[in-house]
């Protein structure tokens, strides 16, 4: 089945185990009414406003259907541009809206059947009627949630579809696209696409689409980063060595014994050590794809630790910065907590608790061990949390 209806119990129209077994990374799935009665937490004007701000990744794609020509522009855009935009055939796309807008960010909880570190961002697009980004394929799994208005999605779900790109446009558009399915999505409907499925979404009327996109680093990126990490930490004295060298039969030959020593030389970097590999991966995957942390909070706010702990007891809470990525991993009897590329040793309960809580209140904080509290305080000082006060709580 390629089309299902969500049920009160299952957003995906089936238990997550079934979805992961039969569809995830394998087959497209259209879920009607995945978010019943969905009302977009964000309006087109809000998206346009965001696209004018510095540090926001935004693009506009416009299509001229008569000439079949495409135009791509990168933001930030001038504020006076949007009112003069044509009434059709263009799309505004903004990346990372989950970090800019807490209500959009909260939607990610619905995807907790996936590891959070597998999720890259929520991209939101606004399309004027007829607007689209053209037929293309993506390298990542994506959940396309229709948030407002209607969009027609066409996909080609044949095995090994042709994926040759047009050379005349900057966008990676397909030369040929032969859809096997054609649907109109209403607000709350959601289309899941595994990587490599050609798709084309055209706005029927002015519409908003939320794309929950996954993060799947290329094998070359993984290897490159791991090797860089190993190399930067390696001791210079770890070298190719051949203390048992025998007289050379041919001074120009690289023989089998030499190759064994090459492998030994490489292994000195302990590439197969699971602990090192785990630590590197945790740091790698919690590092945001750009070094930029646009939302970076003001470090601390001059309050002392005692004052902060007092505030927490009085109802204040610690709100995690939306750009801070966390993941944890078991390590011996404890755990390692990864925070935006850093690694911290913690008791298991602390690591799990801190990673899962986007907001820590006094009660949460009190449950942490001393080491856990020390880390949270340190993260607060470095802008990974902000101390917030409920509106009417006395300071
Ligand atoms: C869009 O929202 O217009 C494009 C999303 C996609 O095709 O990945
Ligand atoms: Co796409």
mmCIF file of C-alpha atoms and ligand atoms in Angstrom:
data_model
loop_
_atom_site.group_PDB
_atom_site.id
_atom_site.type_symbol
_atom_site.label_atom_id
_atom_site.label_comp_id
_atom_site.label_asym_id
_atom_site.label_seq_id
_atom_site.Cartn_x
_atom_site.Cartn_y
_atom_site.Cartn_z
ATOM 1 C CA UNK A 1 0.000 0.000 0.000
ATOM 2 C CA UNK A 2 1.326 3.421 -0.881
ATOM 3 C CA UNK A 3 -1.531 5.441 0.647
ATOM 4 C CA UNK A 4 -2.867 5.053 4.183
ATOM 5 C CA UNK A 5 -5.013 6.975 6.644
ATOM 6 C CA UNK A 6 -3.591 7.940 10.001
ATOM 7 C CA UNK A 7 -5.456 6.592 13.008
ATOM 8 C CA UNK A 8 -5.972 8.164 16.406
ATOM 9 C CA UNK A 9 -3.257 5.862 17.707
ATOM 10 C CA UNK A 10 -0.809 5.953 14.825
ATOM 11 C CA UNK A 11 0.295 9.114 13.043
ATOM 12 C CA UNK A 12 1.838 6.946 10.321
ATOM 13 C CA UNK A 13 -1.313 4.857 9.917
ATOM 14 C CA UNK A 14 0.629 1.922 11.381
ATOM 15 C CA UNK A 15 2.930 1.264 14.322
ATOM 16 C CA UNK A 16 6.412 2.771 13.876
ATOM 17 C CA UNK A 17 7.967 -0.728 13.768
ATOM 18 C CA UNK A 18 5.887 -1.540 10.718
ATOM 19 C CA UNK A 19 6.690 1.767 9.034
ATOM 20 C CA UNK A 20 10.411 1.303 9.671
ATOM 21 C CA UNK A 21 10.335 -2.279 8.445
ATOM 22 C CA UNK A 22 8.329 -1.713 5.253
ATOM 23 C CA UNK A 23 8.812 1.916 4.192
ATOM 24 C CA UNK A 24 11.725 3.662 5.890
ATOM 25 C CA UNK A 25 14.543 4.071 3.337
ATOM 26 C CA UNK A 26 12.625 1.736 1.028
ATOM 27 C CA UNK A 27 9.292 2.993 -0.272
ATOM 28 C CA UNK A 28 7.236 6.210 -0.408
ATOM 29 C CA UNK A 29 4.126 6.476 1.737
ATOM 30 C CA UNK A 30 1.313 9.004 1.650
ATOM 31 C CA UNK A 31 -0.378 9.380 5.027
ATOM 32 C CA UNK A 32 -3.716 11.116 4.849
ATOM 33 C CA UNK A 33 -4.576 13.137 7.903
ATOM 34 C CA UNK A 34 -1.310 12.392 9.723
ATOM 35 C CA UNK A 35 -1.868 15.624 11.687
ATOM 36 C CA UNK A 36 -5.676 15.834 12.018
ATOM 37 C CA UNK A 37 -7.058 19.377 11.901
ATOM 38 C CA UNK A 38 -3.550 20.715 11.411
ATOM 39 C CA UNK A 39 -3.200 24.456 11.693
ATOM 40 C CA UNK A 40 0.104 25.920 10.673
ATOM 41 C CA UNK A 41 1.891 27.463 13.671
ATOM 42 C CA UNK A 42 3.500 29.839 11.179
ATOM 43 C CA UNK A 43 1.926 32.144 8.592
ATOM 44 C CA UNK A 44 3.390 33.011 5.168
ATOM 45 C CA UNK A 45 4.124 36.551 6.455
ATOM 46 C CA UNK A 46 6.167 35.089 9.326
ATOM 47 C CA UNK A 47 8.204 33.049 6.869
ATOM 48 C CA UNK A 48 8.794 36.082 4.653
ATOM 49 C CA UNK A 49 9.879 38.030 7.757
ATOM 50 C CA UNK A 50 12.368 35.306 8.689
ATOM 51 C CA UNK A 51 13.765 35.261 5.161
ATOM 52 C CA UNK A 52 14.763 38.922 5.577
ATOM 53 C CA UNK A 53 16.900 38.280 8.653
ATOM 54 C CA UNK A 54 20.659 37.893 8.671
ATOM 55 C CA UNK A 55 21.912 34.383 9.293
ATOM 56 C CA UNK A 56 18.751 32.724 7.983
ATOM 57 C CA UNK A 57 19.209 30.288 5.117
ATOM 58 C CA UNK A 58 16.542 31.253 2.593
ATOM 59 C CA UNK A 59 16.069 30.831 -1.149
ATOM 60 C CA UNK A 60 13.526 31.891 -3.714
ATOM 61 C CA UNK A 61 12.895 29.735 -6.754
ATOM 62 C CA UNK A 62 10.829 31.259 -9.550
ATOM 63 C CA UNK A 63 9.668 29.558 -12.713
ATOM 64 C CA UNK A 64 8.658 31.023 -16.036
ATOM 65 C CA UNK A 65 6.353 28.329 -17.436
ATOM 66 C CA UNK A 66 6.302 29.889 -20.936
ATOM 67 C CA UNK A 67 10.076 29.685 -21.389
ATOM 68 C CA UNK A 68 10.524 26.890 -18.818
ATOM 69 C CA UNK A 69 13.326 28.953 -17.290
ATOM 70 C CA UNK A 70 14.197 28.996 -13.606
ATOM 71 C CA UNK A 71 15.573 31.650 -11.316
ATOM 72 C CA UNK A 72 17.264 31.018 -7.955
ATOM 73 C CA UNK A 73 18.061 33.749 -5.431
ATOM 74 C CA UNK A 74 19.569 33.429 -1.981
ATOM 75 C CA UNK A 75 18.510 35.451 1.050
ATOM 76 C CA UNK A 76 18.473 37.449 3.196
ATOM 77 C CA UNK A 77 15.910 39.408 1.162
ATOM 78 C CA UNK A 78 14.953 43.082 1.426
ATOM 79 C CA UNK A 79 11.690 43.591 3.305
ATOM 80 C CA UNK A 80 10.071 45.641 0.555
ATOM 81 C CA UNK A 81 10.502 42.807 -1.936
ATOM 82 C CA UNK A 82 7.653 40.504 -0.883
ATOM 83 C CA UNK A 83 4.676 42.838 -1.446
ATOM 84 C CA UNK A 84 5.787 43.303 -5.084
ATOM 85 C CA UNK A 85 6.233 39.575 -5.831
ATOM 86 C CA UNK A 86 4.042 38.119 -8.620
ATOM 87 C CA UNK A 87 0.900 36.213 -7.660
ATOM 88 C CA UNK A 88 2.075 32.887 -9.048
ATOM 89 C CA UNK A 89 4.962 30.549 -9.922
ATOM 90 C CA UNK A 90 7.450 31.180 -7.165
ATOM 91 C CA UNK A 91 8.503 29.504 -3.916
ATOM 92 C CA UNK A 92 10.277 30.779 -0.832
ATOM 93 C CA UNK A 93 12.194 28.107 1.106
ATOM 94 C CA UNK A 94 13.614 28.648 4.594
ATOM 95 C CA UNK A 95 15.883 26.145 6.327
ATOM 96 C CA UNK A 96 16.078 25.379 10.087
ATOM 97 C CA UNK A 97 12.672 26.839 10.939
ATOM 98 C CA UNK A 98 12.508 24.344 13.851
ATOM 99 C CA UNK A 99 15.236 26.446 15.496
ATOM 100 C CA UNK A 100 13.766 29.856 14.696
ATOM 101 C CA UNK A 101 10.211 28.989 15.737
ATOM 102 C CA UNK A 102 9.552 26.983 18.907
ATOM 103 C CA UNK A 103 6.109 25.799 17.726
ATOM 104 C CA UNK A 104 7.585 24.385 14.532
ATOM 105 C CA UNK A 105 10.409 22.863 16.623
ATOM 106 C CA UNK A 106 7.839 21.177 18.880
ATOM 107 C CA UNK A 107 6.562 19.172 15.875
ATOM 108 C CA UNK A 108 9.767 17.147 15.993
ATOM 109 C CA UNK A 109 8.533 15.315 19.085
ATOM 110 C CA UNK A 110 6.089 13.534 16.795
ATOM 111 C CA UNK A 111 9.095 12.004 15.062
ATOM 112 C CA UNK A 112 10.622 10.567 18.211
ATOM 113 C CA UNK A 113 10.418 7.078 16.718
ATOM 114 C CA UNK A 114 13.596 8.186 14.881
ATOM 115 C CA UNK A 115 16.853 9.099 16.607
ATOM 116 C CA UNK A 116 16.797 12.883 16.915
ATOM 117 C CA UNK A 117 20.390 13.083 15.697
ATOM 118 C CA UNK A 118 19.167 11.638 12.379
ATOM 119 C CA UNK A 119 16.982 14.711 11.848
ATOM 120 C CA UNK A 120 18.573 17.700 10.197
ATOM 121 C CA UNK A 121 15.918 20.367 10.221
ATOM 122 C CA UNK A 122 12.426 21.458 9.319
ATOM 123 C CA UNK A 123 12.494 23.431 6.090
ATOM 124 C CA UNK A 124 9.374 25.474 5.430
ATOM 125 C CA UNK A 125 8.338 26.537 1.970
ATOM 126 C CA UNK A 126 5.714 29.024 0.900
ATOM 127 C CA UNK A 127 4.564 28.676 -2.695
ATOM 128 C CA UNK A 128 2.348 31.032 -4.659
ATOM 129 C CA UNK A 129 -0.134 29.169 -6.902
ATOM 130 C CA UNK A 130 1.803 27.255 -9.568
ATOM 131 C CA UNK A 131 5.007 27.582 -7.500
ATOM 132 C CA UNK A 132 7.382 24.623 -7.347
ATOM 133 C CA UNK A 133 11.094 23.885 -7.217
ATOM 134 C CA UNK A 134 10.857 21.578 -10.243
ATOM 135 C CA UNK A 135 11.138 17.797 -10.490
ATOM 136 C CA UNK A 136 14.164 16.555 -8.557
ATOM 137 C CA UNK A 137 15.563 13.850 -6.295
ATOM 138 C CA UNK A 138 16.887 14.303 -2.773
ATOM 139 C CA UNK A 139 19.700 12.362 -1.095
ATOM 140 C CA UNK A 140 17.850 12.289 2.199
ATOM 141 C CA UNK A 141 14.633 10.849 3.541
ATOM 142 C CA UNK A 142 12.011 13.514 3.942
ATOM 143 C CA UNK A 143 8.549 13.848 5.480
ATOM 144 C CA UNK A 144 6.589 16.474 3.535
ATOM 145 C CA UNK A 145 3.811 17.758 5.754
ATOM 146 C CA UNK A 146 1.213 19.923 4.073
ATOM 147 C CA UNK A 147 0.690 22.785 6.508
ATOM 148 C CA UNK A 148 -1.607 25.225 4.710
ATOM 149 C CA UNK A 149 -3.324 25.295 1.302
ATOM 150 C CA UNK A 150 -3.034 22.428 -1.147
ATOM 151 C CA UNK A 151 -0.105 21.062 -3.088
ATOM 152 C CA UNK A 152 -0.101 18.527 -5.907
ATOM 153 C CA UNK A 153 2.677 15.978 -5.474
ATOM 154 C CA UNK A 154 3.777 13.728 -8.273
ATOM 155 C CA UNK A 155 6.351 11.014 -7.683
ATOM 156 C CA UNK A 156 8.045 8.307 -9.718
ATOM 157 C CA UNK A 157 8.347 5.233 -7.521
ATOM 158 C CA UNK A 158 9.745 2.847 -10.129
ATOM 159 C CA UNK A 159 13.001 1.113 -9.191
ATOM 160 C CA UNK A 160 16.053 2.828 -10.719
ATOM 161 C CA UNK A 161 14.273 5.836 -12.231
ATOM 162 C CA UNK A 162 16.280 7.983 -14.678
ATOM 163 C CA UNK A 163 18.083 10.720 -12.744
ATOM 164 C CA UNK A 164 19.883 12.856 -15.303
ATOM 165 C CA UNK A 165 20.042 16.524 -14.462
ATOM 166 C CA UNK A 166 19.280 19.432 -16.715
ATOM 167 C CA UNK A 167 22.428 21.343 -17.481
ATOM 168 C CA UNK A 168 20.711 24.649 -18.225
ATOM 169 C CA UNK A 169 19.677 25.453 -14.656
ATOM 170 C CA UNK A 170 21.532 25.958 -11.403
ATOM 171 C CA UNK A 171 18.933 23.839 -9.596
ATOM 172 C CA UNK A 172 19.477 20.106 -9.925
ATOM 173 C CA UNK A 173 16.348 19.492 -11.969
ATOM 174 C CA UNK A 174 15.563 16.240 -13.733
ATOM 175 C CA UNK A 175 15.780 16.102 -17.519
ATOM 176 C CA UNK A 176 12.950 13.601 -17.633
ATOM 177 C CA UNK A 177 10.218 13.000 -15.084
ATOM 178 C CA UNK A 178 7.501 10.395 -15.561
ATOM 179 C CA UNK A 179 5.250 10.310 -12.519
ATOM 180 C CA UNK A 180 3.683 7.049 -11.425
ATOM 181 C CA UNK A 181 1.532 8.746 -8.765
ATOM 182 C CA UNK A 182 -0.308 12.019 -8.554
ATOM 183 C CA UNK A 183 -1.935 13.303 -5.370
ATOM 184 C CA UNK A 184 -3.253 16.565 -3.993
ATOM 185 C CA UNK A 185 -2.282 16.996 -0.337
ATOM 186 C CA UNK A 186 -4.517 18.905 2.064
ATOM 187 C CA UNK A 187 -3.409 20.407 5.391
ATOM 188 C CA UNK A 188 -2.378 17.584 7.755
ATOM 189 C CA UNK A 189 -1.538 15.112 4.965
ATOM 190 C CA UNK A 190 2.061 13.942 4.888
ATOM 191 C CA UNK A 191 4.169 12.314 2.197
ATOM 192 C CA UNK A 192 7.208 10.268 3.202
ATOM 193 C CA UNK A 193 9.919 9.867 0.563
ATOM 194 C CA UNK A 194 13.052 7.767 0.901
ATOM 195 C CA UNK A 195 16.214 9.073 -0.782
ATOM 196 C CA UNK A 196 16.368 8.976 -4.571
ATOM 197 C CA UNK A 197 12.642 9.079 -5.411
ATOM 198 C CA UNK A 198 11.947 11.678 -8.142
ATOM 199 C CA UNK A 199 9.251 14.101 -6.991
ATOM 200 C CA UNK A 200 7.593 17.293 -8.041
ATOM 201 C CA UNK A 201 5.304 19.407 -5.850
ATOM 202 C CA UNK A 202 3.244 22.204 -7.374
ATOM 203 C CA UNK A 203 1.122 24.596 -5.318
ATOM 204 C CA UNK A 204 -2.568 24.305 -6.231
ATOM 205 C CA UNK A 205 -3.222 27.412 -4.205
ATOM 206 C CA UNK A 206 -0.932 29.543 -2.043
ATOM 207 C CA UNK A 207 0.485 26.965 0.337
ATOM 208 C CA UNK A 208 2.929 26.135 3.091
ATOM 209 C CA UNK A 209 4.814 22.825 3.174
ATOM 210 C CA UNK A 210 6.992 21.641 6.073
ATOM 211 C CA UNK A 211 9.837 19.272 5.105
ATOM 212 C CA UNK A 212 11.261 17.275 7.983
ATOM 213 C CA UNK A 213 14.633 16.394 6.479
ATOM 214 C CA UNK A 214 17.071 13.764 7.639
ATOM 215 C CA UNK A 215 20.779 13.940 8.060
ATOM 216 C CA UNK A 216 22.739 11.216 6.306
ATOM 217 C CA UNK A 217 26.419 12.067 6.008
ATOM 218 C CA UNK A 218 28.165 10.732 2.917
ATOM 219 C CA UNK A 219 30.545 7.824 3.542
ATOM 220 C CA UNK A 220 33.388 10.039 2.292
ATOM 221 C CA UNK A 221 32.461 12.753 4.828
ATOM 222 C CA UNK A 222 32.390 10.201 7.666
ATOM 223 C CA UNK A 223 35.740 8.724 6.714
ATOM 224 C CA UNK A 224 37.350 12.105 6.109
ATOM 225 C CA UNK A 225 36.233 13.460 9.477
ATOM 226 C CA UNK A 226 37.195 10.321 11.400
ATOM 227 C CA UNK A 227 40.627 10.196 9.825
ATOM 228 C CA UNK A 228 41.158 13.926 10.456
ATOM 229 C CA UNK A 229 40.218 13.401 14.112
ATOM 230 C CA UNK A 230 42.546 10.420 14.508
ATOM 231 C CA UNK A 231 45.342 12.209 12.693
ATOM 232 C CA UNK A 232 45.046 15.399 14.730
ATOM 233 C CA UNK A 233 45.245 13.460 17.996
ATOM 234 C CA UNK A 234 47.985 11.054 16.880
ATOM 235 C CA UNK A 235 51.387 10.999 18.453
ATOM 236 C CA UNK A 236 54.130 11.859 15.938
ATOM 237 C CA UNK A 237 56.173 8.919 17.237
ATOM 238 C CA UNK A 238 53.567 6.452 15.911
ATOM 239 C CA UNK A 239 55.191 5.634 12.587
ATOM 240 C CA UNK A 240 55.778 3.048 9.961
ATOM 241 C CA UNK A 241 58.392 0.730 11.510
ATOM 242 C CA UNK A 242 60.270 -2.364 10.349
ATOM 243 C CA UNK A 243 62.624 -3.585 13.104
ATOM 244 C CA UNK A 244 62.626 -7.093 11.578
ATOM 245 C CA UNK A 245 63.649 -5.929 8.125
ATOM 246 C CA UNK A 246 65.342 -8.622 6.002
ATOM 247 C CA UNK A 247 67.868 -7.772 3.269
ATOM 248 C CA UNK A 248 65.977 -6.559 0.203
ATOM 249 C CA UNK A 249 65.846 -9.065 -2.689
ATOM 250 C CA UNK A 250 65.018 -6.216 -5.024
ATOM 251 C CA UNK A 251 65.612 -2.746 -3.684
ATOM 252 C CA UNK A 252 62.668 -1.362 -5.689
ATOM 253 C CA UNK A 253 60.027 -3.905 -4.709
ATOM 254 C CA UNK A 254 57.236 -3.191 -2.207
ATOM 255 C CA UNK A 255 56.813 -6.731 -0.925
ATOM 256 C CA UNK A 256 54.093 -8.462 1.103
ATOM 257 C CA UNK A 257 56.000 -7.982 4.386
ATOM 258 C CA UNK A 258 56.168 -4.223 3.702
ATOM 259 C CA UNK A 259 52.417 -4.106 3.130
ATOM 260 C CA UNK A 260 51.795 -5.894 6.450
ATOM 261 C CA UNK A 261 53.834 -3.166 8.117
ATOM 262 C CA UNK A 262 51.766 -0.508 6.368
ATOM 263 C CA UNK A 263 48.627 -2.063 7.865
ATOM 264 C CA UNK A 264 50.328 -2.228 11.282
ATOM 265 C CA UNK A 265 51.311 1.435 10.856
ATOM 266 C CA UNK A 266 47.707 2.398 10.144
ATOM 267 C CA UNK A 267 46.396 0.325 13.034
ATOM 268 C CA UNK A 268 48.525 2.323 15.418
ATOM 269 C CA UNK A 269 45.820 4.965 15.074
ATOM 270 C CA UNK A 270 43.393 2.538 16.789
ATOM 271 C CA UNK A 271 40.773 2.944 14.074
ATOM 272 C CA UNK A 272 38.813 -0.068 15.255
ATOM 273 C CA UNK A 273 38.661 0.927 18.900
ATOM 274 C CA UNK A 274 34.892 1.070 19.581
ATOM 275 C CA UNK A 275 35.272 3.681 22.307
ATOM 276 C CA UNK A 276 37.194 6.053 20.060
ATOM 277 C CA UNK A 277 34.837 5.465 17.197
ATOM 278 C CA UNK A 278 31.828 6.112 19.460
ATOM 279 C CA UNK A 279 33.311 9.271 20.867
ATOM 280 C CA UNK A 280 34.225 10.614 17.446
ATOM 281 C CA UNK A 281 30.769 9.826 16.024
ATOM 282 C CA UNK A 282 28.925 11.421 18.948
ATOM 283 C CA UNK A 283 30.933 14.596 18.501
ATOM 284 C CA UNK A 284 30.606 14.526 14.729
ATOM 285 C CA UNK A 285 26.849 14.019 14.597
ATOM 286 C CA UNK A 286 26.054 16.671 17.189
ATOM 287 C CA UNK A 287 28.092 19.271 15.343
ATOM 288 C CA UNK A 288 25.816 21.538 13.377
ATOM 289 C CA UNK A 289 26.456 21.628 9.634
ATOM 290 C CA UNK A 290 27.635 25.213 9.770
ATOM 291 C CA UNK A 291 29.897 26.544 12.475
ATOM 292 C CA UNK A 292 27.519 29.467 12.811
ATOM 293 C CA UNK A 293 25.237 29.486 15.837
ATOM 294 C CA UNK A 294 22.902 32.292 14.902
ATOM 295 C CA UNK A 295 20.626 31.767 17.874
ATOM 296 C CA UNK A 296 23.532 31.774 20.357
ATOM 297 C CA UNK A 297 22.303 33.017 23.706
ATOM 298 C CA UNK A 298 24.038 35.592 25.785
ATOM 299 C CA UNK A 299 26.434 33.561 27.939
ATOM 300 C CA UNK A 300 24.992 33.431 31.469
ATOM 301 C CA UNK A 301 23.634 36.791 32.557
ATOM 302 C CA UNK A 302 26.002 37.612 35.303
ATOM 303 C CA UNK A 303 24.091 35.640 37.943
ATOM 304 C CA UNK A 304 26.068 33.489 40.299
ATOM 305 C CA UNK A 305 25.476 29.765 40.590
ATOM 306 C CA UNK A 306 23.804 30.203 43.974
ATOM 307 C CA UNK A 307 21.432 32.806 42.544
ATOM 308 C CA UNK A 308 20.619 30.581 39.575
ATOM 309 C CA UNK A 309 19.913 27.588 41.825
ATOM 310 C CA UNK A 310 17.713 29.762 43.992
ATOM 311 C CA UNK A 311 15.834 30.993 40.894
ATOM 312 C CA UNK A 312 15.328 27.403 39.756
ATOM 313 C CA UNK A 313 13.817 26.539 43.127
ATOM 314 C CA UNK A 314 11.476 29.508 42.745
ATOM 315 C CA UNK A 315 10.065 28.407 39.374
ATOM 316 C CA UNK A 316 12.650 29.598 36.861
ATOM 317 C CA UNK A 317 13.788 27.074 34.264
ATOM 318 C CA UNK A 318 16.635 26.454 31.861
ATOM 319 C CA UNK A 319 15.650 26.548 28.215
ATOM 320 C CA UNK A 320 18.052 24.802 25.857
ATOM 321 C CA UNK A 321 19.247 26.789 22.882
ATOM 322 C CA UNK A 322 17.495 25.419 19.795
ATOM 323 C CA UNK A 323 20.827 25.239 17.934
ATOM 324 C CA UNK A 324 22.392 23.031 20.608
ATOM 325 C CA UNK A 325 22.360 19.424 19.454
ATOM 326 C CA UNK A 326 22.609 16.632 21.999
ATOM 327 C CA UNK A 327 22.943 12.853 21.928
ATOM 328 C CA UNK A 328 24.163 10.333 24.485
ATOM 329 C CA UNK A 329 25.810 6.953 24.456
ATOM 330 C CA UNK A 330 26.502 4.254 27.008
ATOM 331 C CA UNK A 331 30.160 4.117 28.050
ATOM 332 C CA UNK A 332 31.185 1.470 30.566
ATOM 333 C CA UNK A 333 28.808 1.789 33.517
ATOM 334 C CA UNK A 334 28.144 5.424 32.784
ATOM 335 C CA UNK A 335 27.571 7.427 29.654
ATOM 336 C CA UNK A 336 28.920 10.120 27.431
ATOM 337 C CA UNK A 337 26.813 13.137 26.635
ATOM 338 C CA UNK A 338 27.604 14.856 23.356
ATOM 339 C CA UNK A 339 26.788 18.526 23.137
ATOM 340 C CA UNK A 340 27.365 20.288 19.826
ATOM 341 C CA UNK A 341 30.626 18.496 19.164
ATOM 342 C CA UNK A 342 31.806 18.188 22.790
ATOM 343 C CA UNK A 343 31.954 14.992 24.805
ATOM 344 C CA UNK A 344 31.213 14.812 28.556
ATOM 345 C CA UNK A 345 31.418 11.793 30.880
ATOM 346 C CA UNK A 346 28.302 11.541 33.080
ATOM 347 C CA UNK A 347 26.247 9.056 35.074
ATOM 348 C CA UNK A 348 23.839 7.369 32.671
ATOM 349 C CA UNK A 349 20.674 8.815 34.210
ATOM 350 C CA UNK A 350 22.046 12.355 33.904
ATOM 351 C CA UNK A 351 23.090 11.947 30.278
ATOM 352 C CA UNK A 352 19.690 10.580 29.319
ATOM 353 C CA UNK A 353 17.839 13.219 31.277
ATOM 354 C CA UNK A 354 19.826 16.196 30.002
ATOM 355 C CA UNK A 355 19.688 15.047 26.364
ATOM 356 C CA UNK A 356 15.923 14.466 26.473
ATOM 357 C CA UNK A 357 14.908 17.668 28.233
ATOM 358 C CA UNK A 358 14.727 20.774 26.090
ATOM 359 C CA UNK A 359 13.684 22.561 29.234
ATOM 360 C CA UNK A 360 15.042 21.791 32.723
ATOM 361 C CA UNK A 361 13.010 23.051 35.660
ATOM 362 C CA UNK A 362 14.042 23.117 39.294
ATOM 363 C CA UNK A 363 12.757 19.578 39.828
ATOM 364 C CA UNK A 364 14.695 18.210 36.842
ATOM 365 C CA UNK A 365 17.814 20.021 37.950
ATOM 366 C CA UNK A 366 17.515 18.686 41.500
ATOM 367 C CA UNK A 367 17.447 15.109 40.185
ATOM 368 C CA UNK A 368 20.870 15.497 38.536
ATOM 369 C CA UNK A 369 24.074 14.336 40.208
ATOM 370 C CA UNK A 370 26.701 16.918 41.183
ATOM 371 C CA UNK A 371 28.586 16.178 37.944
ATOM 372 C CA UNK A 372 25.380 16.663 35.947
ATOM 373 C CA UNK A 373 24.650 19.990 37.643
ATOM 374 C CA UNK A 374 28.229 21.169 37.113
ATOM 375 C CA UNK A 375 27.897 20.435 33.422
ATOM 376 C CA UNK A 376 24.531 22.192 33.113
ATOM 377 C CA UNK A 377 25.965 25.262 34.853
ATOM 378 C CA UNK A 378 28.925 25.249 32.520
ATOM 379 C CA UNK A 379 26.660 24.880 29.467
ATOM 380 C CA UNK A 380 24.517 27.748 30.746
ATOM 381 C CA UNK A 381 27.589 29.970 31.070
ATOM 382 C CA UNK A 382 28.485 29.141 27.478
ATOM 383 C CA UNK A 383 25.061 29.961 26.067
ATOM 384 C CA UNK A 384 23.652 26.453 25.561
ATOM 385 C CA UNK A 385 20.836 27.292 27.989
ATOM 386 C CA UNK A 386 19.027 30.456 28.919
ATOM 387 C CA UNK A 387 17.606 31.019 32.394
ATOM 388 C CA UNK A 388 13.959 31.928 31.942
ATOM 389 C CA UNK A 389 11.266 33.033 34.336
ATOM 390 C CA UNK A 390 7.585 32.226 34.088
ATOM 391 C CA UNK A 391 5.907 35.560 33.383
ATOM 392 C CA UNK A 392 4.327 36.121 36.775
ATOM 393 C CA UNK A 393 6.940 34.446 38.997
ATOM 394 C CA UNK A 394 8.564 36.831 41.454
ATOM 395 C CA UNK A 395 12.259 37.374 40.745
HETATM 396 C C1 LIG B 1 9.124 22.395 -1.482
HETATM 397 O O1 LIG B 1 8.720 22.456 -0.317
HETATM 398 O O2 LIG B 1 8.695 23.129 -2.363
HETATM 399 C C2 LIG B 1 10.178 21.419 -1.888
HETATM 400 C C3 LIG B 1 10.387 20.333 -0.944
HETATM 401 C C4 LIG B 1 11.061 19.169 -1.633
HETATM 402 O O3 LIG B 1 10.726 18.826 -2.741
HETATM 403 O O4 LIG B 1 11.949 18.533 -1.053
HETATM 404 CO CO1 LIG B 2 12.651 17.405 -2.587
#
